[in-house]
Coordinates of C-alpha atoms and ligand atoms in Angstrom, one line a residue:
M1 CA 61.1 75.1 93.2
A2 CA 63.3 78.0 94.4
K3 CA 63.4 81.1 92.2
V4 CA 66.6 81.6 90.2
K5 CA 67.8 85.0 91.3
S6 CA 69.9 87.4 89.2
K7 CA 71.8 90.3 90.5
Y8 CA 74.3 92.9 89.2
V9 CA 77.8 92.8 90.8
C10 CA 80.5 95.4 90.5
Q11 CA 83.6 93.5 89.1
N12 CA 85.9 95.9 90.9
C13 CA 84.7 96.0 94.5
G14 CA 81.9 93.4 94.7
Y15 CA 79.0 95.8 95.3
E16 CA 75.7 94.2 94.5
T17 CA 72.4 95.7 93.2
A18 CA 69.2 94.3 91.9
G19 CA 69.3 96.3 88.6
Y20 CA 72.1 97.6 86.3
L21 CA 74.0 100.7 87.3
G22 CA 76.4 102.7 85.1
K23 CA 78.6 103.8 88.0
C24 CA 79.3 101.9 91.2
P25 CA 78.2 103.9 94.2
E26 CA 80.8 102.1 96.3
C27 CA 84.1 102.4 94.4
Q28 CA 83.0 105.0 91.7
S29 CA 84.1 102.9 88.8
W30 CA 82.2 103.1 85.5
G31 CA 80.7 100.2 83.5
S32 CA 81.8 97.6 86.0
F33 CA 78.5 95.9 86.6
V34 CA 77.9 92.4 85.3
E35 CA 74.8 90.3 85.7
E36 CA 75.3 87.2 87.7
V37 CA 72.8 84.4 88.2
S38 CA 73.1 82.4 91.4
A39 CA 71.9 78.8 91.6
P40 CA 69.1 78.2 94.0
Q41 CA 70.5 77.5 97.4
V42 CA 69.0 75.0 99.7
K43 CA 68.6 76.4 103.2
A44 CA 70.0 74.0 105.8
E45 CA 67.7 73.2 108.6
V46 CA 69.2 74.3 111.9
E47 CA 68.5 70.9 113.5
T48 CA 70.5 69.1 110.9
L49 CA 73.6 71.2 111.4
I50 CA 76.4 69.6 113.4
D51 CA 77.6 72.0 116.0
S52 CA 81.2 70.9 116.5
Y53 CA 82.4 74.1 118.2
P54 CA 79.8 75.4 120.7
P55 CA 80.6 78.6 122.5
M56 CA 83.3 78.1 125.1
R57 CA 84.6 80.1 128.1
L58 CA 87.9 81.8 127.3
D59 CA 89.7 80.0 130.1
E60 CA 88.4 76.6 128.9
I61 CA 90.1 77.0 125.5
E62 CA 93.2 75.0 125.1
M63 CA 96.0 76.8 123.3
N64 CA 97.7 74.8 120.6
S65 CA 100.6 76.7 119.4
E66 CA 100.5 77.1 115.6
I67 CA 102.4 74.6 113.6
R68 CA 104.5 76.1 110.9
M69 CA 106.0 74.4 107.9
S70 CA 109.3 75.9 106.7
T71 CA 109.6 76.4 103.0
N72 CA 113.4 76.0 103.1
I73 CA 113.5 79.3 101.3
S74 CA 114.5 81.8 104.0
E75 CA 113.3 84.9 102.2
F76 CA 109.9 83.3 101.7
D77 CA 109.7 82.1 105.3
R78 CA 110.5 85.6 106.6
V79 CA 107.6 87.1 104.7
L80 CA 105.3 84.4 105.9
G81 CA 106.4 85.2 109.5
G82 CA 108.4 82.0 109.9
G83 CA 106.9 79.4 107.5
I84 CA 103.4 78.4 106.4
V85 CA 101.0 78.0 109.3
Q86 CA 99.1 74.8 109.2
G87 CA 95.5 75.3 108.1
S88 CA 96.0 78.8 106.8
L89 CA 94.9 80.3 103.5
V90 CA 97.6 82.4 101.9
L91 CA 97.1 84.6 98.8
I92 CA 100.0 85.4 96.6
A93 CA 99.1 88.3 94.4
G94 CA 101.0 89.9 91.5
D95 CA 101.1 90.9 87.9
P96 CA 100.9 88.2 85.2
G97 CA 104.4 87.0 84.4
I98 CA 106.1 88.2 87.5
G99 CA 106.9 84.7 88.7
K100 CA 104.1 83.5 91.0
S101 CA 103.9 80.0 89.4
T102 CA 107.7 79.8 89.4
I103 CA 108.2 80.6 93.1
L104 CA 105.4 78.2 94.1
L105 CA 106.7 75.4 92.0
Q106 CA 110.2 75.9 93.6
T107 CA 108.6 76.0 97.0
S108 CA 106.8 72.8 96.3
G109 CA 110.1 71.1 95.3
E110 CA 111.7 72.3 98.6
L111 CA 108.8 71.1 100.7
C112 CA 108.8 67.7 99.0
R113 CA 112.4 67.4 99.9
S114 CA 111.5 67.6 103.5
G115 CA 108.9 64.8 103.0
K116 CA 105.7 66.9 102.5
K117 CA 102.9 65.9 100.2
I118 CA 101.8 68.7 97.8
L119 CA 98.8 69.0 95.5
Y120 CA 99.5 71.6 92.8
V121 CA 96.2 72.5 91.1
S122 CA 97.0 74.1 87.8
A123 CA 93.9 75.8 86.4
E124 CA 95.9 77.8 83.8
E125 CA 98.5 75.5 82.4
S126 CA 98.6 71.9 81.3
A127 CA 100.5 69.2 83.2
S128 CA 103.2 69.1 80.5
Q129 CA 103.7 72.9 80.8
I130 CA 104.3 72.5 84.5
K131 CA 106.6 69.5 83.9
L132 CA 108.6 71.6 81.5
R133 CA 109.0 74.4 84.1
A134 CA 109.9 71.8 86.7
E135 CA 112.6 70.4 84.5
R136 CA 114.0 73.9 84.0
L137 CA 113.9 74.6 87.7
G138 CA 115.4 71.3 88.6
V139 CA 112.3 70.4 90.7
K140 CA 111.9 66.6 91.0
S141 CA 109.8 64.9 93.5
D142 CA 107.7 61.8 94.0
S143 CA 105.4 63.5 96.5
L144 CA 104.4 66.5 94.2
Y145 CA 101.1 65.9 92.5
I146 CA 100.1 68.2 89.5
Y147 CA 96.4 68.4 88.9
P148 CA 95.3 70.4 85.9
Q149 CA 91.7 71.2 86.9
T150 CA 89.4 74.2 87.0
N151 CA 86.4 72.7 88.8
L152 CA 86.7 73.3 92.5
E153 CA 84.3 70.5 93.5
L154 CA 86.7 68.0 91.9
V155 CA 89.7 69.6 93.5
K156 CA 87.9 69.3 96.9
K157 CA 87.3 65.6 96.3
H158 CA 91.0 65.0 95.6
I159 CA 92.1 67.0 98.6
E160 CA 89.8 64.9 100.8
D161 CA 91.2 61.7 99.3
M162 CA 94.9 62.7 99.2
K163 CA 95.1 64.7 102.4
P164 CA 98.1 66.7 101.2
D165 CA 100.2 68.9 103.6
L166 CA 99.9 71.9 101.1
V167 CA 97.5 72.7 98.3
I168 CA 98.5 75.3 95.7
V169 CA 95.7 76.8 93.5
D170 CA 97.1 78.5 90.4
S171 CA 95.1 80.7 90.0
I172 CA 91.9 81.7 91.9
Q173 CA 90.7 83.6 88.8
A174 CA 90.8 80.4 86.7
V175 CA 88.9 78.0 89.0
Y176 CA 85.1 77.9 89.4
T177 CA 82.5 76.3 91.5
S178 CA 79.3 74.7 90.0
M179 CA 77.4 76.4 92.9
I180 CA 77.4 79.6 90.9
Q181 CA 76.6 80.1 87.3
S182 CA 78.7 83.1 86.5
S183 CA 81.9 82.6 84.6
A184 CA 85.3 81.9 86.2
G185 CA 87.1 85.1 87.2
S186 CA 83.9 87.0 88.1
V187 CA 83.7 88.5 91.6
S188 CA 81.0 86.1 92.8
Q189 CA 83.0 83.1 91.6
I190 CA 86.2 84.3 93.2
R191 CA 84.5 85.1 96.4
E192 CA 82.7 81.7 96.6
C193 CA 85.8 79.7 95.5
C194 CA 87.8 81.5 98.2
N195 CA 85.1 80.7 100.7
I196 CA 85.2 77.0 99.8
L197 CA 89.0 76.9 100.0
M198 CA 88.9 78.7 103.4
H199 CA 86.5 76.1 104.6
I200 CA 88.7 73.2 103.5
A201 CA 91.8 74.8 105.1
K202 CA 90.1 75.3 108.4
S203 CA 88.0 72.1 108.6
Q204 CA 90.8 69.7 107.4
N205 CA 93.7 71.7 108.8
I206 CA 95.4 71.8 105.4
S207 CA 97.5 74.8 104.3
I208 CA 96.4 76.3 101.0
I209 CA 98.2 78.9 98.9
V210 CA 96.2 80.6 96.2
I211 CA 97.6 82.7 93.4
G212 CA 95.7 85.8 92.3
H213 CA 96.5 88.2 89.4
V214 CA 96.3 91.9 90.0
T215 CA 94.5 94.3 87.8
K216 CA 96.1 97.2 85.9
E217 CA 95.2 99.5 88.8
G218 CA 97.2 97.3 91.2
N219 CA 94.2 96.0 93.1
I220 CA 94.0 92.4 93.7
A221 CA 91.7 91.4 90.9
G222 CA 88.2 90.7 91.6
P223 CA 88.8 92.1 94.4
K224 CA 89.5 93.6 97.6
V225 CA 87.0 91.0 99.0
L226 CA 89.7 88.3 98.7
E227 CA 92.1 90.3 100.9
H228 CA 89.5 90.3 103.7
M229 CA 88.9 86.6 103.5
V230 CA 92.3 85.1 103.6
D231 CA 94.7 84.8 106.5
T232 CA 97.8 86.2 104.7
V233 CA 98.2 88.4 101.6
I234 CA 101.6 88.5 100.0
Q235 CA 102.2 90.8 97.1
F236 CA 104.8 89.8 94.5
E237 CA 106.3 93.0 93.0
G238 CA 109.1 94.1 90.8
D239 CA 109.9 95.5 87.5
K240 CA 109.4 92.8 84.9
T241 CA 112.1 94.3 82.7
K242 CA 114.6 93.9 85.6
N243 CA 115.5 90.8 87.4
Y244 CA 114.6 91.7 91.0
R245 CA 111.4 90.5 92.6
I246 CA 110.1 91.5 96.0
L247 CA 107.7 89.5 98.1
R248 CA 105.9 91.8 100.5
S249 CA 103.5 90.8 103.2
I250 CA 100.6 93.2 103.3
K251 CA 98.3 91.3 105.7
N252 CA 99.3 88.5 108.0
R253 CA 97.2 87.0 110.8
F254 CA 100.3 85.1 111.9
G255 CA 103.1 87.5 111.6
N256 CA 104.6 90.8 110.9
T257 CA 103.3 92.8 107.9
S258 CA 105.4 94.9 105.5
E259 CA 108.1 92.2 105.8
V260 CA 109.9 91.7 102.5
G261 CA 111.9 89.0 100.8
I262 CA 114.1 89.7 97.8
F263 CA 114.7 87.5 94.9
E264 CA 116.5 87.5 91.6
M265 CA 114.9 85.9 88.5
G266 CA 117.5 83.9 86.5
E267 CA 117.8 81.0 84.0
K268 CA 116.9 78.5 86.7
G269 CA 114.1 80.4 88.4
L270 CA 114.2 82.6 91.4
S271 CA 117.2 82.7 93.8
E272 CA 117.3 84.5 97.1
V273 CA 119.1 87.7 97.5
I274 CA 120.8 87.4 100.9
N275 CA 122.3 90.9 101.0
P276 CA 119.9 93.1 99.2
S277 CA 121.6 96.4 100.1
E278 CA 124.7 95.3 98.1
V279 CA 122.5 94.7 95.1
F280 CA 120.8 98.1 95.3
L281 CA 124.1 99.8 95.6
K282 CA 126.0 97.9 92.9
E283 CA 126.1 100.7 90.4
Y284 CA 126.3 103.6 92.9
N285 CA 130.0 104.2 93.1
Q286 CA 130.7 103.8 89.4
T287 CA 127.9 106.0 88.1
Q288 CA 127.6 108.7 90.8
T289 CA 126.5 112.0 89.5
P290 CA 125.1 115.2 91.1
G291 CA 121.7 114.5 92.5
S292 CA 122.2 111.1 93.9
T293 CA 122.2 110.0 97.6
I294 CA 122.0 106.9 99.7
I295 CA 119.3 106.4 102.3
V296 CA 118.7 103.7 104.8
T297 CA 115.1 102.7 104.6
N298 CA 113.3 100.1 106.7
E299 CA 111.5 97.3 104.9
G300 CA 109.6 95.4 107.6
T301 CA 112.2 94.6 110.2
R302 CA 115.1 94.9 107.8
P303 CA 117.1 97.9 107.0
L304 CA 117.8 98.4 103.3
L305 CA 120.2 100.9 101.6
V306 CA 118.9 102.3 98.4
E307 CA 120.0 105.0 96.0
I308 CA 117.8 108.1 95.4
Q309 CA 118.2 110.1 92.3
A310 CA 116.9 113.6 91.6
L311 CA 116.9 115.6 88.4
V312 CA 116.1 119.3 88.4
G313 CA 116.0 121.4 85.3
T314 CA 114.4 124.5 83.9
T315 CA 110.9 123.6 82.6
P316 CA 109.9 124.1 79.0
Y317 CA 106.2 123.7 80.1
P318 CA 103.9 126.4 81.4
A319 CA 103.5 124.4 84.7
P320 CA 106.6 122.7 86.0
R321 CA 106.5 118.9 86.3
R322 CA 107.0 116.9 89.5
I323 CA 107.4 113.2 88.8
A324 CA 108.3 110.6 91.4
N325 CA 109.0 106.9 90.9
G326 CA 109.2 104.7 93.9
V327 CA 108.3 107.4 96.4
D328 CA 105.0 109.2 96.9
T329 CA 104.6 112.3 94.7
G330 CA 102.7 114.1 97.6
R331 CA 105.7 113.5 99.8
V332 CA 108.1 115.0 97.2
L333 CA 105.8 118.0 96.8
Q334 CA 106.0 118.5 100.5
I335 CA 109.7 118.3 100.6
L336 CA 110.0 120.8 97.7
A337 CA 107.7 123.2 99.6
V338 CA 109.9 123.0 102.7
L339 CA 113.0 123.6 100.6
E340 CA 111.4 126.7 99.1
K341 CA 110.1 128.1 102.3
R342 CA 112.9 127.2 104.8
I343 CA 116.1 127.6 102.8
G344 CA 114.9 129.8 99.9
L345 CA 115.5 127.3 97.1
N346 CA 113.5 128.6 94.1
L347 CA 112.0 125.7 92.2
S348 CA 108.9 127.4 90.8
K349 CA 110.3 127.2 87.2
Q350 CA 112.0 123.9 87.6
D351 CA 110.9 120.4 86.6
V352 CA 111.8 117.9 89.4
Y353 CA 112.1 114.2 88.9
V354 CA 112.8 111.8 91.8
N355 CA 113.6 108.2 91.3
V356 CA 114.4 105.2 93.6
I357 CA 116.9 102.9 91.9
G358 CA 116.3 99.2 91.8
G359 CA 112.5 99.2 91.2
I360 CA 111.5 99.2 94.9
D361 CA 109.0 101.4 96.6
V362 CA 110.1 103.5 99.6
T363 CA 107.0 104.3 101.6
E364 CA 108.4 105.7 104.8
P365 CA 109.1 109.4 105.6
A366 CA 112.6 108.5 106.8
A367 CA 113.6 108.9 103.2
D368 CA 112.8 112.6 103.2
L369 CA 116.2 114.0 104.0
G370 CA 117.9 111.8 101.4
I371 CA 115.4 113.0 98.8
A372 CA 115.9 116.7 99.9
L373 CA 119.7 116.4 99.7
A374 CA 119.5 114.7 96.3
I375 CA 117.5 117.6 95.0
V376 CA 119.9 120.2 96.6
T377 CA 123.0 118.5 95.2
C378 CA 121.4 118.4 91.7
V379 CA 120.5 122.1 91.9
R380 CA 124.0 123.0 93.0
D381 CA 125.6 120.6 90.6
V382 CA 127.8 118.9 93.2
V383 CA 128.4 115.2 93.8
F384 CA 127.3 114.0 97.3
D385 CA 130.0 112.3 99.3
S386 CA 129.7 108.6 98.3
S387 CA 130.7 107.3 101.7
T388 CA 127.9 109.1 103.5
A389 CA 124.4 107.6 104.1
I390 CA 121.3 109.6 105.1
I391 CA 118.4 109.1 107.4
G392 CA 115.7 111.5 108.6
E393 CA 112.1 112.7 108.3
I394 CA 111.6 116.4 107.4
G395 CA 108.9 118.3 109.3
L396 CA 107.0 121.3 107.8
S397 CA 109.1 123.8 109.7
G398 CA 112.3 122.3 108.4
E399 CA 113.1 120.3 111.5
I400 CA 114.6 116.8 111.1
R401 CA 112.5 114.3 113.0
A402 CA 113.4 111.0 114.6
V403 CA 112.9 107.7 112.9
N404 CA 112.5 104.2 114.2
N405 CA 115.1 101.4 114.3
I406 CA 117.9 103.8 114.1
E407 CA 120.6 101.4 115.5
K408 CA 119.8 98.7 112.9
R409 CA 119.9 101.3 110.1
I410 CA 123.3 102.7 111.2
N411 CA 124.7 99.1 111.6
E412 CA 123.6 98.2 108.1
A413 CA 125.3 101.3 106.6
Q414 CA 128.5 100.5 108.6
K415 CA 128.4 96.9 107.5
L416 CA 128.3 98.0 103.8
G417 CA 131.4 100.2 104.2
F418 CA 129.8 103.7 104.8
K419 CA 132.1 105.9 106.8
R420 CA 129.6 108.6 107.7
I421 CA 125.9 108.8 108.4
I422 CA 123.6 111.8 108.8
I423 CA 120.8 111.1 111.3
P424 CA 118.2 113.2 113.2
A425 CA 119.7 114.8 116.4
S426 CA 116.6 113.8 118.3
N427 CA 117.2 110.1 117.8
E428 CA 118.6 108.5 121.0
I429 CA 121.2 105.8 120.3
Q430 CA 121.4 103.1 122.9
E431 CA 124.1 100.9 121.4
D432 CA 127.8 101.8 121.0
I433 CA 128.3 101.7 117.3
K434 CA 131.9 101.8 116.0
G435 CA 133.5 102.3 112.6
I436 CA 131.2 105.0 111.4
E437 CA 131.0 108.7 112.1
I438 CA 127.6 109.8 113.2
V439 CA 126.5 113.3 112.2
R440 CA 123.4 114.5 114.1
V441 CA 121.4 117.3 112.6
K442 CA 118.5 119.3 113.9
R443 CA 117.3 121.3 110.8
I444 CA 117.4 121.0 107.1
L445 CA 119.8 123.8 106.6
E446 CA 122.3 122.2 109.0
A447 CA 121.9 118.9 107.1
I448 CA 122.8 120.7 103.8
T449 CA 125.8 122.5 105.4
R450 CA 127.2 119.3 106.9
G451 CA 126.1 116.9 104.1
V452 CA 126.3 118.7 100.8
N453 CA 129.2 120.9 101.6
Y454 CA 131.3 118.0 102.9
G455 CA 134.1 117.2 100.5
N456 CA 132.9 119.8 98.0
Ligands
TYD1 P1 105.6 82.7 85.9 O1 106.0 82.1 87.2 O2 104.9 81.9 84.8 O3 104.7 84.0 86.2 P2 103.2 84.1 86.8 O4 102.8 82.8 87.3 O5 103.3 85.2 87.9 O6 102.3 84.6 85.7 O7 106.9 83.4 85.4 C1 106.9 83.9 84.1 C2 108.2 84.6 83.7 O8 109.4 84.3 84.4 C3 108.4 84.4 82.3 O9 108.5 85.6 81.6 C4 109.7 83.7 82.2 C5 110.4 84.0 83.5 N1 111.2 82.9 84.0 C6 112.6 83.0 84.0 O10 113.2 84.0 83.7 N2 113.4 81.9 84.5 C7 112.8 80.8 84.9 O11 113.5 79.8 85.3 C8 111.4 80.6 84.8 C9 110.7 79.4 85.2 C10 110.6 81.7 84.4
MG2 MG1 101.3 81.5 86.4

């Protein structure tokens, strides 16, 4: 009989050792090792394996273009790169309670309407709980099958019998395979379950969407290993206390990454936000105070106008505080250093808070100039002209650097009624854009003179 092996696995990153360790040498987390016992595995004899795909010469391979299934939810399709690719494994990750089950039940309803057969494996909730949610969302369908089950072998059997167009597994942390003896939700279980699902997707050409909860630290729970295994990773983000939800693609073997879809959570589930810039600017004109500016950021291929707010005040602490929400703190520190060095703004005894309104994260440096001008207007106590939008990256010597997709950004600002836009002088503009005054600036000081002093 084969020996039963036991090993210790880091529940954070999946690192394995033979004995217990207090600290993981891979991800440096403490106390994360758990003993896992793997069931003896029978080694397959090479002769008995069926080799269905022998090595082929590149020019012999026939190209079959990928078949995509539209979800009929355009924001979701956009994030997926144009619909769900047949035979792909997609991971939707997000905090508990953010709305993962909701969006997938809605998607199931939409797909059924176009004649698709869906198997919704509910490992966390009972069938009647799902039914209740479906009633609330108005999802009715005769080709949507709800299967409350946690055992993956049984799920596999039903997939083979039913041959659905799409399988949803809610969630990967709650299912288990009998091949492994550790409990559901452990790294080994998650990894093995994901492997089994990947095999089903590829061998039977069935699309599978799995839901994964994220840990407090924001990692996809159990693990980064999941991210590497699946075809597409979509993160579901948003502030739970607010109604906006953002679907963001962070890995996609079949499409563009960093593409976003924006939704609003309401009484009847999630609805698409067709013009997100309008939503993010809703309160801007009514509540404008010194220290707020509008930037045009790029989310995937789409420009998005968002408000930046800064608050600067004398610090009561020995060391001034710098706190950033929605933008990288390191980036804000760099902007503050440039403002101190290049225009002589003295912030050494000032607390600085920077906030992106609407609960979204702005990750690109094109937001720099907007952040800088928000800080400067707050220090000078003047209101920035509400009809001017700002784009530009700031270099260490105070120069304003070019950004990508400039035409799209300017057009978006113009469409939303902005009369003026400040952009880097080094950006070439190919299109003829009318209806908006374009102010080109080379250096931070010039941006302040032409931006902050305008109308004040
Ligand atoms: P859910 O999809 O269960 O979250 P997850 O699967 O990511 O854990 O969504 C839970 C939250 O969404 C819950 O707090 C209630 C809220 N919600 C609504 O506001 N409206 C709705 O129509 C539904 C179905 C849920
Ligand atoms: Mg759920």
